[in-house]
Amino acid sequence: MSGPNTDYDPVEVTPLKPEEVEAARDAALAAIAGAADLEALKQVRIDHAGDRSALALANREIGALPPQARKEAGQRIGQARGAVTQALAARQAVLEAEHEERMLAEETVDVTLPTDRVPAGARHPLTTGSELIADIFVAMGWEVAEGPVIEAEWLNFDALNLGPDHPARTMQDTFWTDPPESGVVLRTHTSPVQARTMLTRTPPIYVVCPGRVFRTDEYDATHSPVFHQVEGLAIDEGITMAHLKGTLDHFATAMFGEGITTRFRPSYFPFTEPSAEVDLRCFVCRGVDSQDCRTCRGEGWIEWGGCGVVNPRVLTACGVDAERYTGFAFGMGIDRTLMFRHDIEDLRALFEGDVRFTTTFGSEL
Ligand code: PHE
């Protein structure tokens, strides 16, 4: 067995030669200084300080040296590696700081700059209000029905027991299309949707019909030639006025809150018999000390709409067996309902399309 390799010349182990170590260190330092960003520095770290780097290789060679040569080589390589590690850490800190500064600069928002963004609109209260009403009935299993706004005179009047000579026919100030003999009108109420529904479906029928209607009214704070109604129609066996009252009470409570119900006052509509005006319990004063209440003007009640048990003549005209079925119907102004629900003083606000008005309602959920 040979003795210890005392003659071994460390200079002969290439990776350990001082100039090699120095070159590896300088190459590493130059690469570190040249790393432009954190990504580049990461690669430099792998190349010059990683397991396969020249200095790591040299470090591994130390073990192959005779003991007396190890110390000196170890120091030389340790110093070189230390310098590289330090330079890496320093460069890392500089690049991180730069990166952070750049991000901050890039993400700066000048809140004083004028915006070119189109402001988000809001759904119109008539749309959300109509949907809210429809939802209340859909939740009870009713369906939503629609009809045209340009309507046959026969459906708007005759089918609803408003014959040509009926005085109520002139009570509704009708827009006629030209020529008048055409028999086509702008519907004066949503009740023709009742007639259409009965003519096209078989009972049981439970429909709610929100829609636009037209009358030759002046345009002022409480009237408009275009407004909105919601019609309800239920046709089934054994339907009575009690079902009508219960339905409207539920509608009122769902829309205006617990304890807000309705009362009926006798009235007349050709298409219902008996007929009633529906009043809503004032949801502001709730009928208590009403004298100063602005909403109901001291009445304790608010006029809400018309209703009644469907006249058998209407059932027959619309092809429903009046012996077997009975029904109820009601109709209210949606605009009016929204006016007192939201304390809107002027009806025209609902029609003028001012976004400042619409956006105050936002989207009602
Ligand atoms: N159509 C009636 C109106 O416009 C309201 C109403 C509907 C009344 C249904 C009774 C039943 O005045």
CSV table of C-alpha atoms and ligand atoms in Angstrom, one decimal:
chain,number,residue,atom,x,y,z
A,1,MET,CA,0.0,0.0,0.0
A,2,SER,CA,1.4,3.4,-0.9
A,3,GLY,CA,1.8,6.1,1.7
A,4,PRO,CA,-0.1,9.4,1.8
A,5,ASN,CA,0.0,11.4,-1.3
A,6,THR,CA,2.3,14.1,0.1
A,7,ASP,CA,3.7,14.9,-3.3
A,8,TYR,CA,0.3,15.6,-4.7
A,9,ASP,CA,0.5,19.1,-6.2
A,10,PRO,CA,-2.9,20.8,-5.7
A,11,VAL,CA,-2.0,23.2,-8.5
A,12,GLU,CA,-2.2,20.2,-10.8
A,13,VAL,CA,-6.0,19.8,-10.1
A,14,THR,CA,-7.3,22.2,-12.6
A,15,PRO,CA,-10.5,23.3,-11.0
A,16,LEU,CA,-8.5,24.2,-7.9
A,17,LYS,CA,-5.9,26.3,-9.5
A,18,PRO,CA,-6.0,29.8,-8.0
A,19,GLU,CA,-6.4,31.4,-11.4
A,20,GLU,CA,-9.2,29.0,-12.2
A,21,VAL,CA,-11.0,29.8,-9.0
A,22,GLU,CA,-10.4,33.4,-9.5
A,23,ALA,CA,-11.8,33.2,-13.1
A,24,ALA,CA,-14.8,31.3,-11.9
A,25,ARG,CA,-15.4,33.9,-9.2
A,26,ASP,CA,-15.0,36.8,-11.6
A,27,ALA,CA,-17.2,35.2,-14.1
A,28,ALA,CA,-19.8,34.8,-11.4
A,29,LEU,CA,-19.5,38.3,-10.2
A,30,ALA,CA,-19.7,39.7,-13.7
A,31,ALA,CA,-22.8,37.6,-14.4
A,32,ILE,CA,-24.4,38.8,-11.2
A,33,ALA,CA,-23.7,42.4,-12.0
A,34,GLY,CA,-25.1,41.9,-15.4
A,35,ALA,CA,-28.4,40.3,-14.3
A,36,ALA,CA,-31.0,42.8,-15.4
A,37,ASP,CA,-33.9,41.3,-13.4
A,38,LEU,CA,-34.8,38.7,-10.8
A,39,GLU,CA,-35.5,36.1,-13.5
A,40,ALA,CA,-32.0,36.6,-15.0
A,41,LEU,CA,-30.5,36.5,-11.5
A,42,LYS,CA,-32.2,33.2,-10.8
A,43,GLN,CA,-30.4,31.7,-13.8
A,44,VAL,CA,-27.1,33.2,-12.8
A,45,ARG,CA,-27.5,31.6,-9.3
A,46,ILE,CA,-28.0,28.2,-10.9
A,47,ASP,CA,-25.0,28.6,-13.3
A,48,HIS,CA,-22.5,30.1,-10.9
A,49,ALA,CA,-23.5,28.9,-7.4
A,50,GLY,CA,-25.5,25.8,-8.2
A,51,ASP,CA,-24.4,22.2,-7.8
A,52,ARG,CA,-22.9,22.1,-11.3
A,53,SER,CA,-21.1,25.4,-11.1
A,54,ALA,CA,-17.3,25.6,-11.4
A,55,LEU,CA,-16.9,26.6,-7.8
A,56,ALA,CA,-19.1,23.8,-6.5
A,57,LEU,CA,-17.1,21.4,-8.6
A,58,ALA,CA,-13.9,22.8,-7.2
A,59,ASN,CA,-15.3,22.5,-3.7
A,60,ARG,CA,-15.9,18.9,-4.3
A,61,GLU,CA,-12.3,18.4,-5.4
A,62,ILE,CA,-10.9,19.5,-2.1
A,63,GLY,CA,-11.6,16.1,-0.7
A,64,ALA,CA,-9.2,14.6,-3.2
A,65,LEU,CA,-6.3,16.7,-2.0
A,66,PRO,CA,-3.7,15.6,0.5
A,67,PRO,CA,-4.7,16.9,4.0
A,68,GLN,CA,-2.0,19.6,4.1
A,69,ALA,CA,-3.2,21.1,0.9
A,70,ARG,CA,-6.8,21.1,1.8
A,71,LYS,CA,-6.8,24.1,4.2
A,72,GLU,CA,-5.3,26.5,1.7
A,73,ALA,CA,-7.6,25.3,-1.2
A,74,GLY,CA,-10.6,25.3,1.1
A,75,GLN,CA,-9.9,28.9,2.1
A,76,ARG,CA,-9.4,30.0,-1.4
A,77,ILE,CA,-12.6,28.4,-2.6
A,78,GLY,CA,-14.6,29.3,0.5
A,79,GLN,CA,-13.7,33.0,-0.1
A,80,ALA,CA,-14.6,32.8,-3.7
A,81,ARG,CA,-17.9,31.2,-2.9
A,82,GLY,CA,-18.6,33.6,-0.1
A,83,ALA,CA,-17.9,36.5,-2.4
A,84,VAL,CA,-20.4,35.1,-5.0
A,85,THR,CA,-23.0,34.4,-2.3
A,86,GLN,CA,-22.7,37.9,-1.0
A,87,ALA,CA,-22.9,39.4,-4.5
A,88,LEU,CA,-26.0,37.4,-5.2
A,89,ALA,CA,-27.7,38.5,-2.0
A,90,ALA,CA,-26.8,42.2,-2.7
A,91,ARG,CA,-28.0,42.0,-6.3
A,92,GLN,CA,-31.1,40.2,-5.2
A,93,ALA,CA,-31.9,43.0,-2.8
A,94,VAL,CA,-31.3,45.7,-5.4
A,95,LEU,CA,-33.4,44.0,-8.0
A,96,GLU,CA,-36.2,43.3,-5.6
A,97,ALA,CA,-36.3,47.0,-4.6
A,98,GLU,CA,-36.3,48.0,-8.2
A,99,HIS,CA,-39.1,45.6,-9.0
A,100,GLU,CA,-41.2,46.9,-6.1
A,101,GLU,CA,-40.6,50.5,-7.2
A,102,ARG,CA,-41.6,49.7,-10.7
A,103,MET,CA,-44.8,47.9,-9.6
A,104,LEU,CA,-45.7,50.9,-7.5
A,105,ALA,CA,-45.1,53.3,-10.3
A,106,GLU,CA,-47.0,51.1,-12.8
A,107,GLU,CA,-49.9,50.7,-10.4
A,108,THR,CA,-50.3,54.3,-9.6
A,109,VAL,CA,-53.8,55.6,-10.2
A,110,ASP,CA,-54.3,59.2,-10.7
A,111,VAL,CA,-57.8,59.6,-9.2
A,112,THR,CA,-58.0,63.2,-10.6
A,113,LEU,CA,-57.8,62.1,-14.2
A,114,PRO,CA,-61.1,62.6,-16.1
A,115,THR,CA,-62.7,59.3,-16.9
A,116,ASP,CA,-64.0,58.3,-20.3
A,117,ARG,CA,-66.0,55.4,-18.9
A,118,VAL,CA,-69.7,55.4,-19.6
A,119,PRO,CA,-71.4,55.5,-16.3
A,120,ALA,CA,-73.4,52.3,-15.5
A,121,GLY,CA,-77.1,52.8,-15.9
A,122,ALA,CA,-79.8,51.4,-13.7
A,123,ARG,CA,-82.9,49.4,-14.6
A,124,HIS,CA,-86.0,51.6,-14.7
A,125,PRO,CA,-88.3,51.4,-11.7
A,126,LEU,CA,-91.2,50.5,-14.0
A,127,THR,CA,-89.2,47.5,-15.2
A,128,THR,CA,-88.1,46.4,-11.7
A,129,GLY,CA,-91.6,47.2,-10.3
A,130,SER,CA,-93.4,45.2,-12.9
A,131,GLU,CA,-91.0,42.3,-12.3
A,132,LEU,CA,-91.5,42.5,-8.5
A,133,ILE,CA,-95.3,42.3,-9.0
A,134,ALA,CA,-95.0,39.4,-11.5
A,135,ASP,CA,-92.7,37.6,-9.1
A,136,ILE,CA,-95.3,37.8,-6.3
A,137,PHE,CA,-97.8,36.0,-8.5
A,138,VAL,CA,-95.4,33.6,-10.0
A,139,ALA,CA,-94.5,32.5,-6.5
A,140,MET,CA,-98.2,31.5,-6.1
A,141,GLY,CA,-98.0,29.5,-9.2
A,142,TRP,CA,-99.5,32.1,-11.6
A,143,GLU,CA,-98.2,32.7,-15.1
A,144,VAL,CA,-97.3,36.0,-16.8
A,145,ALA,CA,-99.3,36.7,-19.9
A,146,GLU,CA,-98.8,39.5,-22.5
A,147,GLY,CA,-100.8,41.0,-25.3
A,148,PRO,CA,-100.3,43.7,-28.0
A,149,VAL,CA,-100.6,47.4,-27.2
A,150,ILE,CA,-102.3,47.9,-30.6
A,151,GLU,CA,-105.4,45.9,-29.9
A,152,ALA,CA,-108.6,44.9,-31.7
A,153,GLU,CA,-111.5,47.1,-30.6
A,154,TRP,CA,-113.5,43.9,-30.1
A,155,LEU,CA,-111.1,42.6,-27.5
A,156,ASN,CA,-110.6,45.9,-25.7
A,157,PHE,CA,-114.4,46.5,-25.4
A,158,ASP,CA,-116.9,44.1,-26.9
A,159,ALA,CA,-115.5,40.9,-25.5
A,160,LEU,CA,-115.5,42.6,-22.1
A,161,ASN,CA,-119.2,43.3,-22.2
A,162,LEU,CA,-118.6,46.9,-23.4
A,163,GLY,CA,-120.9,46.8,-26.4
A,164,PRO,CA,-120.9,49.6,-29.1
A,165,ASP,CA,-123.6,51.5,-27.2
A,166,HIS,CA,-122.3,51.0,-23.8
A,167,PRO,CA,-121.8,54.4,-22.1
A,168,ALA,CA,-118.5,53.2,-20.4
A,169,ARG,CA,-117.1,52.8,-23.9
A,170,THR,CA,-116.8,56.5,-24.2
A,171,MET,CA,-115.7,56.9,-20.5
A,172,GLN,CA,-112.4,55.5,-21.5
A,173,ASP,CA,-110.8,58.1,-23.7
A,174,THR,CA,-109.6,56.0,-26.5
A,175,PHE,CA,-106.8,56.5,-29.1
A,176,TRP,CA,-108.2,55.2,-32.3
A,177,THR,CA,-106.0,54.2,-35.2
A,178,ASP,CA,-106.8,55.7,-38.6
A,179,PRO,CA,-109.3,55.1,-40.2
A,180,PRO,CA,-111.6,54.8,-37.2
A,181,GLU,CA,-113.6,52.0,-39.0
A,182,SER,CA,-110.5,49.8,-38.9
A,183,GLY,CA,-111.6,48.6,-35.4
A,184,VAL,CA,-108.1,48.9,-34.0
A,185,VAL,CA,-107.3,50.9,-30.9
A,186,LEU,CA,-104.4,51.5,-28.6
A,187,ARG,CA,-105.5,49.4,-25.7
A,188,THR,CA,-107.1,51.5,-22.9
A,189,HIS,CA,-106.5,48.9,-20.2
A,190,THR,CA,-104.8,45.5,-19.8
A,191,SER,CA,-108.2,43.7,-19.7
A,192,PRO,CA,-108.1,42.6,-23.3
A,193,VAL,CA,-105.3,40.3,-22.2
A,194,GLN,CA,-107.9,38.6,-20.1
A,195,ALA,CA,-110.0,38.0,-23.1
A,196,ARG,CA,-107.1,36.8,-25.2
A,197,THR,CA,-106.1,34.4,-22.4
A,198,MET,CA,-109.5,32.9,-22.1
A,199,LEU,CA,-109.9,32.5,-25.8
A,200,THR,CA,-106.6,30.6,-26.2
A,201,ARG,CA,-106.4,28.5,-23.0
A,202,THR,CA,-108.7,26.2,-21.0
A,203,PRO,CA,-109.3,26.7,-17.3
A,204,PRO,CA,-107.9,26.6,-14.7
A,205,ILE,CA,-106.3,29.9,-15.6
A,206,TYR,CA,-104.2,32.0,-13.3
A,207,VAL,CA,-102.4,34.8,-15.1
A,208,VAL,CA,-101.0,38.2,-14.3
A,209,CYS,CA,-100.5,40.7,-17.1
A,210,PRO,CA,-98.4,43.8,-16.6
A,211,GLY,CA,-98.3,46.2,-19.6
A,212,ARG,CA,-98.5,49.6,-21.2
A,213,VAL,CA,-101.9,51.2,-21.8
A,214,PHE,CA,-103.1,54.4,-23.5
A,215,ARG,CA,-105.7,57.0,-22.9
A,216,THR,CA,-106.2,60.5,-24.3
A,217,ASP,CA,-105.3,62.1,-20.9
A,218,GLU,CA,-103.5,65.4,-20.4
A,219,TYR,CA,-99.9,65.0,-19.5
A,220,ASP,CA,-99.5,66.4,-15.9
A,221,ALA,CA,-98.2,65.4,-12.5
A,222,THR,CA,-100.9,62.7,-12.0
A,223,HIS,CA,-101.9,61.8,-15.6
A,224,SER,CA,-100.2,60.6,-18.7
A,225,PRO,CA,-101.5,59.4,-22.1
A,226,VAL,CA,-99.2,56.3,-21.6
A,227,PHE,CA,-99.2,54.5,-18.4
A,228,HIS,CA,-99.0,51.0,-17.0
A,229,GLN,CA,-101.4,48.5,-15.5
A,230,VAL,CA,-101.2,45.1,-14.1
A,231,GLU,CA,-104.2,42.8,-14.7
A,232,GLY,CA,-104.9,39.6,-12.8
A,233,LEU,CA,-107.3,36.9,-13.9
A,234,ALA,CA,-108.2,33.6,-12.1
A,235,ILE,CA,-110.7,31.2,-13.7
A,236,ASP,CA,-111.4,27.9,-12.0
A,237,GLU,CA,-114.2,25.9,-10.5
A,238,GLY,CA,-115.7,27.4,-7.4
A,239,ILE,CA,-113.8,30.8,-7.5
A,240,THR,CA,-115.5,33.4,-5.3
A,241,MET,CA,-115.0,37.0,-4.3
A,242,ALA,CA,-113.4,35.6,-1.1
A,243,HIS,CA,-110.5,34.3,-3.2
A,244,LEU,CA,-110.2,37.7,-4.8
A,245,LYS,CA,-110.0,39.4,-1.5
A,246,GLY,CA,-107.4,36.9,-0.2
A,247,THR,CA,-105.3,37.2,-3.3
A,248,LEU,CA,-105.3,41.0,-3.2
A,249,ASP,CA,-104.5,41.0,0.6
A,250,HIS,CA,-101.5,38.8,-0.1
A,251,PHE,CA,-100.4,41.0,-3.0
A,252,ALA,CA,-100.7,44.1,-0.8
A,253,THR,CA,-98.7,42.5,2.0
A,254,ALA,CA,-96.0,41.1,-0.3
A,255,MET,CA,-95.6,44.5,-1.8
A,256,PHE,CA,-96.0,46.9,1.1
A,257,GLY,CA,-95.3,44.8,4.2
A,258,GLU,CA,-96.9,42.9,7.1
A,259,GLY,CA,-100.3,44.2,8.2
A,260,ILE,CA,-101.0,46.1,4.9
A,261,THR,CA,-104.2,44.6,3.4
A,262,THR,CA,-107.1,45.9,1.3
A,263,ARG,CA,-110.7,46.9,1.5
A,264,PHE,CA,-113.4,46.8,-1.1
A,265,ARG,CA,-115.9,49.5,-2.0
A,266,PRO,CA,-118.8,48.8,-4.3
A,267,SER,CA,-118.2,49.9,-7.9
A,268,TYR,CA,-119.2,49.1,-11.5
A,269,PHE,CA,-117.3,47.6,-14.3
A,270,PRO,CA,-119.1,46.0,-17.3
A,271,PHE,CA,-116.8,43.0,-17.2
A,272,THR,CA,-117.2,42.1,-13.5
A,273,GLU,CA,-120.2,41.5,-11.4
A,274,PRO,CA,-120.1,42.3,-8.5
A,275,SER,CA,-117.4,44.9,-8.9
A,276,ALA,CA,-115.3,46.8,-6.4
A,277,GLU,CA,-112.8,49.5,-6.0
A,278,VAL,CA,-109.7,48.2,-4.1
A,279,ASP,CA,-108.2,50.4,-1.5
A,280,LEU,CA,-104.8,49.7,0.1
A,281,ARG,CA,-104.2,50.3,3.8
A,282,CYS,CA,-101.9,53.3,3.9
A,283,PHE,CA,-98.5,51.8,4.6
A,284,VAL,CA,-97.2,55.1,6.0
A,285,CYS,CA,-99.7,55.9,8.8
A,286,ARG,CA,-101.3,52.4,8.8
A,287,GLY,CA,-104.6,54.1,9.4
A,288,VAL,CA,-103.6,55.4,12.8
A,289,ASP,CA,-103.8,59.2,13.3
A,290,SER,CA,-104.1,59.6,9.6
A,291,GLN,CA,-105.1,63.3,9.5
A,292,ASP,CA,-101.6,64.6,8.8
A,293,CYS,CA,-100.5,61.7,6.6
A,294,ARG,CA,-99.2,63.0,3.2
A,295,THR,CA,-99.4,59.6,1.5
A,296,CYS,CA,-103.1,58.9,2.0
A,297,ARG,CA,-104.1,62.5,2.6
A,298,GLY,CA,-105.8,61.7,5.8
A,299,GLU,CA,-107.8,58.8,4.5
A,300,GLY,CA,-106.0,55.9,6.1
A,301,TRP,CA,-106.5,54.1,2.7
A,302,ILE,CA,-105.1,54.6,-0.8
A,303,GLU,CA,-107.1,54.0,-4.0
A,304,TRP,CA,-105.4,51.1,-5.7
A,305,GLY,CA,-107.5,49.7,-8.5
A,306,GLY,CA,-110.6,47.9,-9.7
A,307,CYS,CA,-111.7,44.3,-9.4
A,308,GLY,CA,-114.6,41.9,-9.3
A,309,VAL,CA,-116.0,38.5,-10.2
A,310,VAL,CA,-115.8,38.0,-13.9
A,311,ASN,CA,-119.1,38.7,-15.5
A,312,PRO,CA,-120.5,35.4,-17.0
A,313,ARG,CA,-121.2,37.2,-20.2
A,314,VAL,CA,-117.5,37.8,-20.5
A,315,LEU,CA,-116.8,34.1,-19.9
A,316,THR,CA,-119.3,33.1,-22.5
A,317,ALA,CA,-118.0,35.7,-25.1
A,318,CYS,CA,-114.5,34.3,-24.5
A,319,GLY,CA,-115.5,30.6,-24.9
A,320,VAL,CA,-115.4,29.6,-21.2
A,321,ASP,CA,-118.2,27.4,-19.8
A,322,ALA,CA,-119.9,29.9,-17.4
A,323,GLU,CA,-121.9,27.1,-15.9
A,324,ARG,CA,-118.8,25.3,-14.7
A,325,TYR,CA,-116.3,28.0,-14.1
A,326,THR,CA,-116.2,31.3,-12.2
A,327,GLY,CA,-113.4,33.7,-11.9
A,328,PHE,CA,-112.1,37.0,-10.6
A,329,ALA,CA,-110.1,39.8,-12.2
A,330,PHE,CA,-108.4,42.9,-11.0
A,331,GLY,CA,-106.4,45.8,-12.5
A,332,MET,CA,-104.2,48.4,-10.9
A,333,GLY,CA,-102.0,51.2,-12.2
A,334,ILE,CA,-98.3,50.2,-11.8
A,335,ASP,CA,-97.2,53.9,-12.1
A,336,ARG,CA,-99.5,55.0,-9.3
A,337,THR,CA,-98.4,52.0,-7.2
A,338,LEU,CA,-94.7,53.0,-7.6
A,339,MET,CA,-95.5,56.7,-7.0
A,340,PHE,CA,-96.8,56.0,-3.5
A,341,ARG,CA,-94.5,53.2,-2.8
A,342,HIS,CA,-91.5,55.4,-3.5
A,343,ASP,CA,-92.9,58.7,-2.7
A,344,ILE,CA,-92.6,60.0,-6.2
A,345,GLU,CA,-94.5,63.3,-6.4
A,346,ASP,CA,-94.7,63.8,-10.1
A,347,LEU,CA,-95.8,61.0,-12.4
A,348,ARG,CA,-93.8,62.5,-15.3
A,349,ALA,CA,-90.5,61.5,-13.5
A,350,LEU,CA,-91.3,58.0,-14.5
A,351,PHE,CA,-91.5,58.9,-18.2
A,352,GLU,CA,-88.9,61.6,-18.8
A,353,GLY,CA,-85.9,59.2,-18.9
A,354,ASP,CA,-83.7,61.3,-16.7
A,355,VAL,CA,-80.9,58.9,-15.6
A,356,ARG,CA,-80.5,60.8,-12.3
A,357,PHE,CA,-84.0,59.7,-11.4
A,358,THR,CA,-83.5,56.1,-12.6
A,359,THR,CA,-80.2,55.6,-10.9
A,360,THR,CA,-81.5,56.7,-7.5
A,361,PHE,CA,-83.5,53.4,-7.6
A,362,GLY,CA,-80.4,51.4,-8.6
A,363,SER,CA,-81.3,47.8,-9.1
A,364,GLU,CA,-84.0,46.6,-6.8
A,365,LEU,CA,-83.5,43.1,-5.7
B,1,PHE,N1,-109.7,47.5,-16.6
B,1,PHE,C1,-110.2,48.3,-15.5
B,1,PHE,C2,-109.7,49.7,-15.7
B,1,PHE,O1,-108.8,49.9,-16.5
B,1,PHE,C3,-109.7,47.7,-14.2
B,1,PHE,C4,-110.3,46.4,-13.8
B,1,PHE,C5,-109.6,45.3,-14.2
B,1,PHE,C6,-111.5,46.3,-13.2
B,1,PHE,C7,-110.2,44.0,-13.9
B,1,PHE,C8,-112.0,45.1,-12.8
B,1,PHE,C9,-111.4,44.0,-13.2
B,1,PHE,O2,-110.2,50.6,-15.1
